PDB file of C-alpha atoms in Angstrom:
ATOM      1  CA  UNK A  94       0.329   0.360   0.202  1.00  0.00           C
ATOM      2  CA  UNK A  95       1.025   3.472  -0.800  1.00  0.00           C
ATOM      3  CA  UNK A  96       2.145   4.862   2.383  1.00  0.00           C
ATOM      4  CA  UNK A  97       1.909   9.083   2.261  1.00  0.00           C
ATOM      5  CA  UNK A  98       4.755  11.047   3.741  1.00  0.00           C
ATOM      6  CA  UNK A  99       5.760  14.592   5.142  1.00  0.00           C
ATOM      7  CA  UNK A 100       6.237  17.264   2.061  1.00  0.00           C
ATOM      8  CA  UNK A 101       4.397  15.883  -0.399  1.00  0.00           C
ATOM      9  CA  UNK A 102       5.996  12.464  -0.739  1.00  0.00           C
ATOM     10  CA  UNK A 103       5.012   8.894  -0.703  1.00  0.00           C
ATOM     11  CA  UNK A 104       6.315   5.708  -0.576  1.00  0.00           C
ATOM     12  CA  UNK A 105       5.375   2.329  -1.536  1.00  0.00           C
ATOM     13  CA  UNK A 106       5.392  -1.343   0.059  1.00  0.00           C
ATOM     14  CA  UNK A 107       8.600  -2.190  -1.902  1.00  0.00           C
ATOM     15  CA  UNK A 108      10.686   1.020  -1.406  1.00  0.00           C
ATOM     16  CA  UNK A 109      10.272   2.995  -3.728  1.00  0.00           C
ATOM     17  CA  UNK A 110      10.049   6.994  -3.033  1.00  0.00           C
ATOM     18  CA  UNK A 111       8.198   9.583  -4.716  1.00  0.00           C
ATOM     19  CA  UNK A 112       8.833  13.560  -3.427  1.00  0.00           C
ATOM     20  CA  UNK A 113       6.851  16.135  -5.798  1.00  0.00           C
ATOM     21  CA  UNK A 114       9.328  18.763  -6.981  1.00  0.00           C
ATOM     22  CA  UNK A 115       8.677  22.077  -8.502  1.00  0.00           C
ATOM     23  CA  UNK A 116       5.134  23.201  -7.783  1.00  0.00           C
ATOM     24  CA  UNK A 117       4.614  26.963  -9.051  1.00  0.00           C
ATOM     25  CA  UNK A 118       3.933  26.767 -12.753  1.00  0.00           C
ATOM     26  CA  UNK A 119       4.170  22.633 -13.106  1.00  0.00           C
ATOM     27  CA  UNK A 120       4.969  19.870 -11.097  1.00  0.00           C
ATOM     28  CA  UNK A 121       7.497  16.602 -11.500  1.00  0.00           C
ATOM     29  CA  UNK A 122       8.490  14.167  -9.539  1.00  0.00           C
ATOM     30  CA  UNK A 123      11.651  12.332  -8.400  1.00  0.00           C
ATOM     31  CA  UNK A 124      11.563   9.074  -7.971  1.00  0.00           C
ATOM     32  CA  UNK A 125      13.999   6.731  -6.328  1.00  0.00           C
ATOM     33  CA  UNK A 126      12.842   2.857  -6.867  1.00  0.00           C
ATOM     34  CA  UNK A 127      12.989   0.249  -4.619  1.00  0.00           C
ATOM     35  CA  UNK A 128      16.268  -1.085  -6.165  1.00  0.00           C
ATOM     36  CA  UNK A 129      18.018   2.221  -5.822  1.00  0.00           C
ATOM     37  CA  UNK A 130      17.806   4.168  -9.157  1.00  0.00           C
ATOM     38  CA  UNK A 131      16.606   7.214  -9.793  1.00  0.00           C
ATOM     39  CA  UNK A 132      14.648   9.190 -12.089  1.00  0.00           C
ATOM     40  CA  UNK A 133      13.052  12.559 -12.671  1.00  0.00           C
ATOM     41  CA  UNK A 134       9.039  12.496 -14.400  1.00  0.00           C
ATOM     42  CA  UNK A 135       8.652  15.525 -16.586  1.00  0.00           C
ATOM     43  CA  UNK A 136      11.277  18.585 -15.803  1.00  0.00           C
ATOM     44  CA  UNK A 137       8.584  22.004 -15.246  1.00  0.00           C
ATOM     45  CA  UNK A 138       9.893  24.982 -16.821  1.00  0.00           C
ATOM     46  CA  UNK A 139      12.988  27.094 -17.218  1.00  0.00           C
ATOM     47  CA  UNK A 140      11.675  29.470 -14.517  1.00  0.00           C
ATOM     48  CA  UNK A 141      11.633  26.941 -11.601  1.00  0.00           C
ATOM     49  CA  UNK A 142      15.068  25.475 -12.315  1.00  0.00           C
ATOM     50  CA  UNK A 143      17.162  26.808  -9.826  1.00  0.00           C
ATOM     51  CA  UNK A 144      14.123  25.718  -6.818  1.00  0.00           C
ATOM     52  CA  UNK A 145      13.839  22.212  -8.885  1.00  0.00           C
ATOM     53  CA  UNK A 146      17.524  22.057  -8.940  1.00  0.00           C
ATOM     54  CA  UNK A 147      18.511  23.327  -4.788  1.00  0.00           C
ATOM     55  CA  UNK A 148      15.228  20.451  -3.658  1.00  0.00           C
ATOM     56  CA  UNK A 149      17.013  17.153  -5.553  1.00  0.00           C
ATOM     57  CA  UNK A 150      19.975  18.712  -4.183  1.00  0.00           C
ATOM     58  CA  UNK A 151      18.663  18.394  -0.487  1.00  0.00           C
ATOM     59  CA  UNK A 152      17.140  14.470  -1.751  1.00  0.00           C
ATOM     60  CA  UNK A 153      20.214  13.360  -2.330  1.00  0.00           C
ATOM     61  CA  UNK A 154      19.840  13.511  -6.376  1.00  0.00           C
ATOM     62  CA  UNK A 155      23.167  14.039  -7.532  1.00  0.00           C
ATOM     63  CA  UNK A 156      22.572  11.714 -10.640  1.00  0.00           C
ATOM     64  CA  UNK A 157      19.513  10.347 -12.456  1.00  0.00           C
ATOM     65  CA  UNK A 158      19.216   7.000 -14.180  1.00  0.00           C
ATOM     66  CA  UNK A 159      16.770   8.732 -16.787  1.00  0.00           C
ATOM     67  CA  UNK A 160      14.263  12.004 -17.029  1.00  0.00           C
ATOM     68  CA  UNK A 161      10.962  10.717 -18.229  1.00  0.00           C
ATOM     69  CA  UNK A 162       8.847  13.015 -20.090  1.00  0.00           C
ATOM     70  CA  UNK A 163       4.926  12.753 -20.277  1.00  0.00           C
ATOM     71  CA  UNK A 164       4.425  14.567 -23.125  1.00  0.00           C
ATOM     72  CA  UNK A 165       6.247  17.089 -25.138  1.00  0.00           C
ATOM     73  CA  UNK A 166       4.666  20.747 -23.788  1.00  0.00           C
ATOM     74  CA  UNK A 167       7.035  23.367 -23.090  1.00  0.00           C
ATOM     75  CA  UNK A 168       5.928  23.109 -19.121  1.00  0.00           C
ATOM     76  CA  UNK A 169       6.918  19.786 -18.824  1.00  0.00           C
ATOM     77  CA  UNK A 170      10.009  19.482 -21.312  1.00  0.00           C
ATOM     78  CA  UNK A 171      11.331  22.748 -20.210  1.00  0.00           C
ATOM     79  CA  UNK A 172      14.668  21.786 -18.367  1.00  0.00           C
ATOM     80  CA  UNK A 173      15.127  17.914 -20.301  1.00  0.00           C
ATOM     81  CA  UNK A 174      18.215  19.436 -22.188  1.00  0.00           C
ATOM     82  CA  UNK A 175      19.605  21.415 -19.179  1.00  0.00           C
ATOM     83  CA  UNK A 176      19.098  18.294 -16.563  1.00  0.00           C
ATOM     84  CA  UNK A 177      20.752  15.639 -19.153  1.00  0.00           C
ATOM     85  CA  UNK A 178      23.742  17.353 -19.437  1.00  0.00           C
ATOM     86  CA  UNK A 179      23.908  18.050 -15.123  1.00  0.00           C
ATOM     87  CA  UNK A 180      22.520  14.445 -14.878  1.00  0.00           C
ATOM     88  CA  UNK A 181      24.700  12.500 -17.383  1.00  0.00           C
ATOM     89  CA  UNK A 182      21.173  10.690 -17.770  1.00  0.00           C
ATOM     90  CA  UNK A 183      18.783  10.016 -21.228  1.00  0.00           C
ATOM     91  CA  UNK A 184      15.200  11.803 -21.700  1.00  0.00           C
ATOM     92  CA  UNK A 185      12.626   9.534 -23.075  1.00  0.00           C
ATOM     93  CA  UNK A 186       9.484  10.874 -24.507  1.00  0.00           C
ATOM     94  CA  UNK A 187       6.519   9.540 -25.804  1.00  0.00           C
ATOM     95  CA  UNK A 188       7.384   7.941 -29.049  1.00  0.00           C
ATOM     96  CA  UNK A 189       5.005   9.910 -31.521  1.00  0.00           C
ATOM     97  CA  UNK A 190       6.362  13.292 -29.247  1.00  0.00           C
ATOM     98  CA  UNK A 191       9.806  12.784 -29.765  1.00  0.00           C
ATOM     99  CA  UNK A 192      10.370  14.765 -32.729  1.00  0.00           C
ATOM    100  CA  UNK A 193       8.731  17.839 -30.838  1.00  0.00           C
ATOM    101  CA  UNK A 194      11.238  17.381 -27.991  1.00  0.00           C
ATOM    102  CA  UNK A 195      14.056  17.208 -30.406  1.00  0.00           C
ATOM    103  CA  UNK A 196      13.335  20.527 -32.029  1.00  0.00           C
ATOM    104  CA  UNK A 197      12.108  22.227 -28.497  1.00  0.00           C
ATOM    105  CA  UNK A 198       8.688  23.139 -30.470  1.00  0.00           C
ATOM    106  CA  UNK A 199       5.707  21.643 -29.301  1.00  0.00           C
ATOM    107  CA  UNK A 200       1.981  21.694 -30.146  1.00  0.00           C
ATOM    108  CA  UNK A 201       0.227  23.201 -28.058  1.00  0.00           C
ATOM    109  CA  UNK A 202      -3.632  21.467 -26.937  1.00  0.00           C
ATOM    110  CA  UNK A 203      -7.125  22.488 -27.831  1.00  0.00           C
ATOM    111  CA  UNK A 204      -9.399  24.058 -25.197  1.00  0.00           C
ATOM    112  CA  UNK A 205     -11.553  20.976 -23.662  1.00  0.00           C
ATOM    113  CA  UNK A 206     -14.015  23.395 -21.652  1.00  0.00           C
ATOM    114  CA  UNK A 207     -15.206  26.465 -22.353  1.00  0.00           C
ATOM    115  CA  UNK A 208     -12.702  27.830 -19.687  1.00  0.00           C
ATOM    116  CA  UNK A 209     -10.054  25.878 -20.872  1.00  0.00           C
ATOM    117  CA  UNK A 210     -10.238  27.378 -24.413  1.00  0.00           C
ATOM    118  CA  UNK A 211     -10.458  30.710 -23.639  1.00  0.00           C
ATOM    119  CA  UNK A 212      -7.290  30.449 -21.598  1.00  0.00           C
ATOM    120  CA  UNK A 213      -5.336  28.754 -24.413  1.00  0.00           C
ATOM    121  CA  UNK A 214      -6.158  31.838 -26.216  1.00  0.00           C
ATOM    122  CA  UNK A 215      -4.318  33.888 -24.165  1.00  0.00           C
ATOM    123  CA  UNK A 216      -1.846  31.421 -24.360  1.00  0.00           C
ATOM    124  CA  UNK A 217      -1.367  31.153 -28.289  1.00  0.00           C
ATOM    125  CA  UNK A 218      -1.215  34.759 -29.046  1.00  0.00           C
ATOM    126  CA  UNK A 219       1.618  35.049 -25.890  1.00  0.00           C
ATOM    127  CA  UNK A 220       3.376  31.471 -27.209  1.00  0.00           C
ATOM    128  CA  UNK A 221       3.471  30.755 -23.634  1.00  0.00           C
ATOM    129  CA  UNK A 222       5.112  27.018 -23.093  1.00  0.00           C
ATOM    130  CA  UNK A 223       5.670  26.578 -27.273  1.00  0.00           C
ATOM    131  CA  UNK A 224       9.396  26.301 -27.856  1.00  0.00           C
ATOM    132  CA  UNK A 225      11.881  25.304 -25.155  1.00  0.00           C
ATOM    133  CA  UNK A 226      15.808  24.014 -25.151  1.00  0.00           C
ATOM    134  CA  UNK A 227      15.822  20.888 -27.813  1.00  0.00           C
ATOM    135  CA  UNK A 228      16.962  17.468 -26.928  1.00  0.00           C
ATOM    136  CA  UNK A 229      18.355  16.491 -30.088  1.00  0.00           C
ATOM    137  CA  UNK A 230      19.158  13.008 -28.617  1.00  0.00           C
ATOM    138  CA  UNK A 231      15.923  12.248 -26.622  1.00  0.00           C
ATOM    139  CA  UNK A 232      14.930   8.624 -27.077  1.00  0.00           C
ATOM    140  CA  UNK A 233      11.450   7.082 -27.561  1.00  0.00           C
ATOM    141  CA  UNK A 234       9.617   6.027 -24.163  1.00  0.00           C
ATOM    142  CA  UNK A 235       9.052   2.140 -23.999  1.00  0.00           C
ATOM    143  CA  UNK A 236       5.517   0.998 -22.877  1.00  0.00           C
ATOM    144  CA  UNK A 237       5.284  -1.993 -21.000  1.00  0.00           C
ATOM    145  CA  UNK A 238       5.922  -3.211 -17.455  1.00  0.00           C
ATOM    146  CA  UNK A 239       9.188  -3.449 -16.113  1.00  0.00           C
ATOM    147  CA  UNK A 240      10.332  -1.244 -18.876  1.00  0.00           C
ATOM    148  CA  UNK A 241      12.918   0.833 -16.699  1.00  0.00           C
ATOM    149  CA  UNK A 242      13.490  -2.089 -13.886  1.00  0.00           C
ATOM    150  CA  UNK A 243      11.242  -4.138 -11.859  1.00  0.00           C
ATOM    151  CA  UNK A 244       9.286  -0.903 -10.013  1.00  0.00           C
ATOM    152  CA  UNK A 245       8.291   1.356 -13.072  1.00  0.00           C
ATOM    153  CA  UNK A 246       6.477   0.870 -15.853  1.00  0.00           C
ATOM    154  CA  UNK A 247       4.696   2.530 -18.534  1.00  0.00           C
ATOM    155  CA  UNK A 248       1.034   2.882 -19.715  1.00  0.00           C
ATOM    156  CA  UNK A 249      -0.062   5.415 -22.543  1.00  0.00           C
ATOM    157  CA  UNK A 250      -2.982   7.562 -21.735  1.00  0.00           C
ATOM    158  CA  UNK A 251      -3.446   9.630 -24.509  1.00  0.00           C
ATOM    159  CA  UNK A 252      -6.192  12.602 -24.715  1.00  0.00           C
ATOM    160  CA  UNK A 253      -4.238  15.612 -22.950  1.00  0.00           C
ATOM    161  CA  UNK A 254      -2.276  14.713 -26.100  1.00  0.00           C
ATOM    162  CA  UNK A 255      -2.265  12.606 -28.709  1.00  0.00           C
ATOM    163  CA  UNK A 256       1.035  10.689 -26.740  1.00  0.00           C
ATOM    164  CA  UNK A 257       0.786  10.910 -23.312  1.00  0.00           C
ATOM    165  CA  UNK A 258       1.605   8.152 -21.504  1.00  0.00           C
ATOM    166  CA  UNK A 259       1.926   7.585 -17.289  1.00  0.00           C
ATOM    167  CA  UNK A 260       4.309   6.667 -15.314  1.00  0.00           C
ATOM    168  CA  UNK A 261       3.457   3.545 -12.742  1.00  0.00           C
ATOM    169  CA  UNK A 262       5.555   2.942  -9.786  1.00  0.00           C
ATOM    170  CA  UNK A 263       5.181  -0.822  -8.045  1.00  0.00           C
ATOM    171  CA  UNK A 264       1.618  -0.942  -9.221  1.00  0.00           C
ATOM    172  CA  UNK A 265       0.727   1.222  -6.500  1.00  0.00           C
ATOM    173  CA  UNK A 266       1.081   5.112  -7.514  1.00  0.00           C
ATOM    174  CA  UNK A 267       0.680   6.472 -11.088  1.00  0.00           C
ATOM    175  CA  UNK A 268       2.548  10.078 -12.217  1.00  0.00           C
ATOM    176  CA  UNK A 269       0.140  10.840 -14.278  1.00  0.00           C
ATOM    177  CA  UNK A 270       0.899  14.769 -16.478  1.00  0.00           C
ATOM    178  CA  UNK A 271      -2.079  15.885 -17.791  1.00  0.00           C
ATOM    179  CA  UNK A 272      -3.717  13.119 -18.007  1.00  0.00           C
ATOM    180  CA  UNK A 273      -5.724  14.433 -15.176  1.00  0.00           C
ATOM    181  CA  UNK A 274      -5.659  18.160 -13.512  1.00  0.00           C
ATOM    182  CA  UNK A 275      -7.121  18.503  -9.941  1.00  0.00           C
ATOM    183  CA  UNK A 276      -8.673  21.409  -9.805  1.00  0.00           C
ATOM    184  CA  UNK A 277     -11.517  21.534  -6.926  1.00  0.00           C
ATOM    185  CA  UNK A 278     -13.910  18.861  -7.616  1.00  0.00           C
ATOM    186  CA  UNK A 279     -12.873  18.381 -11.624  1.00  0.00           C
ATOM    187  CA  UNK A 280     -10.057  16.516 -12.615  1.00  0.00           C
ATOM    188  CA  UNK A 281     -10.873  16.885 -16.102  1.00  0.00           C
ATOM    189  CA  UNK A 282      -8.478  18.131 -18.028  1.00  0.00           C
ATOM    190  CA  UNK A 283      -9.317  21.409 -19.427  1.00  0.00           C
ATOM    191  CA  UNK A 284      -6.892  21.432 -22.283  1.00  0.00           C
ATOM    192  CA  UNK A 285      -6.641  18.223 -24.551  1.00  0.00           C
ATOM    193  CA  UNK A 286      -5.903  17.783 -28.326  1.00  0.00           C
ATOM    194  CA  UNK A 287      -8.798  14.336 -27.910  1.00  0.00           C
ATOM    195  CA  UNK A 288     -10.800  14.926 -24.805  1.00  0.00           C
ATOM    196  CA  UNK A 289     -13.046  12.026 -26.387  1.00  0.00           C
ATOM    197  CA  UNK A 290      -9.982  10.120 -25.177  1.00  0.00           C
ATOM    198  CA  UNK A 291      -9.307  10.950 -21.626  1.00  0.00           C
ATOM    199  CA  UNK A 292     -12.299   8.443 -20.098  1.00  0.00           C
ATOM    200  CA  UNK A 293     -10.262   5.413 -22.489  1.00  0.00           C
ATOM    201  CA  UNK A 294      -6.992   7.075 -20.329  1.00  0.00           C
ATOM    202  CA  UNK A 295      -8.727   7.214 -17.141  1.00  0.00           C
ATOM    203  CA  UNK A 296      -9.663   3.346 -17.645  1.00  0.00           C
ATOM    204  CA  UNK A 297      -6.772   2.260 -18.665  1.00  0.00           C
ATOM    205  CA  UNK A 298      -5.365   4.316 -15.565  1.00  0.00           C
ATOM    206  CA  UNK A 299      -7.371   2.343 -13.090  1.00  0.00           C
ATOM    207  CA  UNK A 300      -6.569  -1.088 -14.524  1.00  0.00           C
ATOM    208  CA  UNK A 301      -2.927  -0.292 -13.559  1.00  0.00           C
ATOM    209  CA  UNK A 302      -4.320  -1.075  -9.884  1.00  0.00           C
ATOM    210  CA  UNK A 303      -2.867   1.811  -8.446  1.00  0.00           C
ATOM    211  CA  UNK A 304      -4.286   3.620  -5.882  1.00  0.00           C
ATOM    212  CA  UNK A 305      -3.158   7.229  -6.193  1.00  0.00           C
ATOM    213  CA  UNK A 306      -2.731   9.629  -9.084  1.00  0.00           C
ATOM    214  CA  UNK A 307      -0.432  11.998  -8.995  1.00  0.00           C
ATOM    215  CA  UNK A 308      -0.646  15.029 -11.357  1.00  0.00           C
ATOM    216  CA  UNK A 309       1.520  18.070 -12.734  1.00  0.00           C
ATOM    217  CA  UNK A 310      -1.489  20.720 -12.032  1.00  0.00           C
ATOM    218  CA  UNK A 311      -3.490  19.976  -8.814  1.00  0.00           C
ATOM    219  CA  UNK A 312      -3.060  17.625  -5.900  1.00  0.00           C
ATOM    220  CA  UNK A 313      -3.022  13.979  -5.735  1.00  0.00           C
ATOM    221  CA  UNK A 314      -6.225  11.768  -6.723  1.00  0.00           C
ATOM    222  CA  UNK A 315      -7.338   8.815  -4.994  1.00  0.00           C
ATOM    223  CA  UNK A 316      -8.738   6.289  -6.890  1.00  0.00           C
ATOM    224  CA  UNK A 317     -12.550   6.815  -5.305  1.00  0.00           C
ATOM    225  CA  UNK A 318     -12.099  10.049  -6.843  1.00  0.00           C
ATOM    226  CA  UNK A 319     -11.129   9.166 -10.126  1.00  0.00           C
ATOM    227  CA  UNK A 320     -14.076   5.959 -10.494  1.00  0.00           C
ATOM    228  CA  UNK A 321     -16.256   8.561  -9.813  1.00  0.00           C
ATOM    229  CA  UNK A 322     -15.795  10.996 -11.868  1.00  0.00           C
ATOM    230  CA  UNK A 323     -15.090   8.623 -14.621  1.00  0.00           C
ATOM    231  CA  UNK A 324     -18.722   6.948 -14.115  1.00  0.00           C
ATOM    232  CA  UNK A 325     -19.866  10.930 -14.280  1.00  0.00           C
ATOM    233  CA  UNK A 326     -17.800  11.084 -17.426  1.00  0.00           C
ATOM    234  CA  UNK A 327     -20.049   8.320 -19.042  1.00  0.00           C
ATOM    235  CA  UNK A 328     -23.210   9.645 -18.447  1.00  0.00           C
ATOM    236  CA  UNK A 329     -25.395  10.032 -21.222  1.00  0.00           C
ATOM    237  CA  UNK A 330     -25.004  13.891 -22.088  1.00  0.00           C
ATOM    238  CA  UNK A 331     -22.481  14.490 -19.509  1.00  0.00           C
ATOM    239  CA  UNK A 332     -20.037  17.498 -20.477  1.00  0.00           C
ATOM    240  CA  UNK A 333     -16.951  17.841 -18.547  1.00  0.00           C
ATOM    241  CA  UNK A 334     -16.577  20.587 -16.609  1.00  0.00           C
ATOM    242  CA  UNK A 335     -13.462  23.143 -16.301  1.00  0.00           C
TER     243      UNK A 335
END
């Protein structure tokens, strides 16, 4: 069973530790698996670089085995190139979005709700999070159980972007990027390229057996809340809320 700890951290029954770092614009997660491997899931934006580096230093993360990106948006890939150099590790991104990470330019999603559409219209005019430092040697993120050792698996969770992925730790916690965005009573992402696929992604996440879902925006989501949200989404005539 996943155990919540102080300072936005969690520990699995198999000894893996997850710590949320960087919470101003977009959170990322430092993961130390039960066999001692260290990963960073997403990388936030350059404006948070120094603060996150200080957090990683306090955690004792002086090296990383890999950086894993849940998708290619600039608020998730913004520090990938810099930290690949700093920590001497490879960067992985969903296979269908490798080209965007390699080019350092992403395609912003459409608004999936009225509020999301309004916010995205402003972001596109201002080119917010569209560009970031390219990662020329980015690698495709493999899918499946145990693809990064016995403690980490990767599942496809498209919806927010066409190729979004989530990282599952010991079958107990899932690091979901923007597949869920927890704001108030809603977990539906207000921005999505494929909003019709969001429910399918949620079913995949529930199918992992995880009991806690850790988002890049907003607080953790428990299994019961995700189950209720999926049931509500599937009601006839139901429209997602922002």
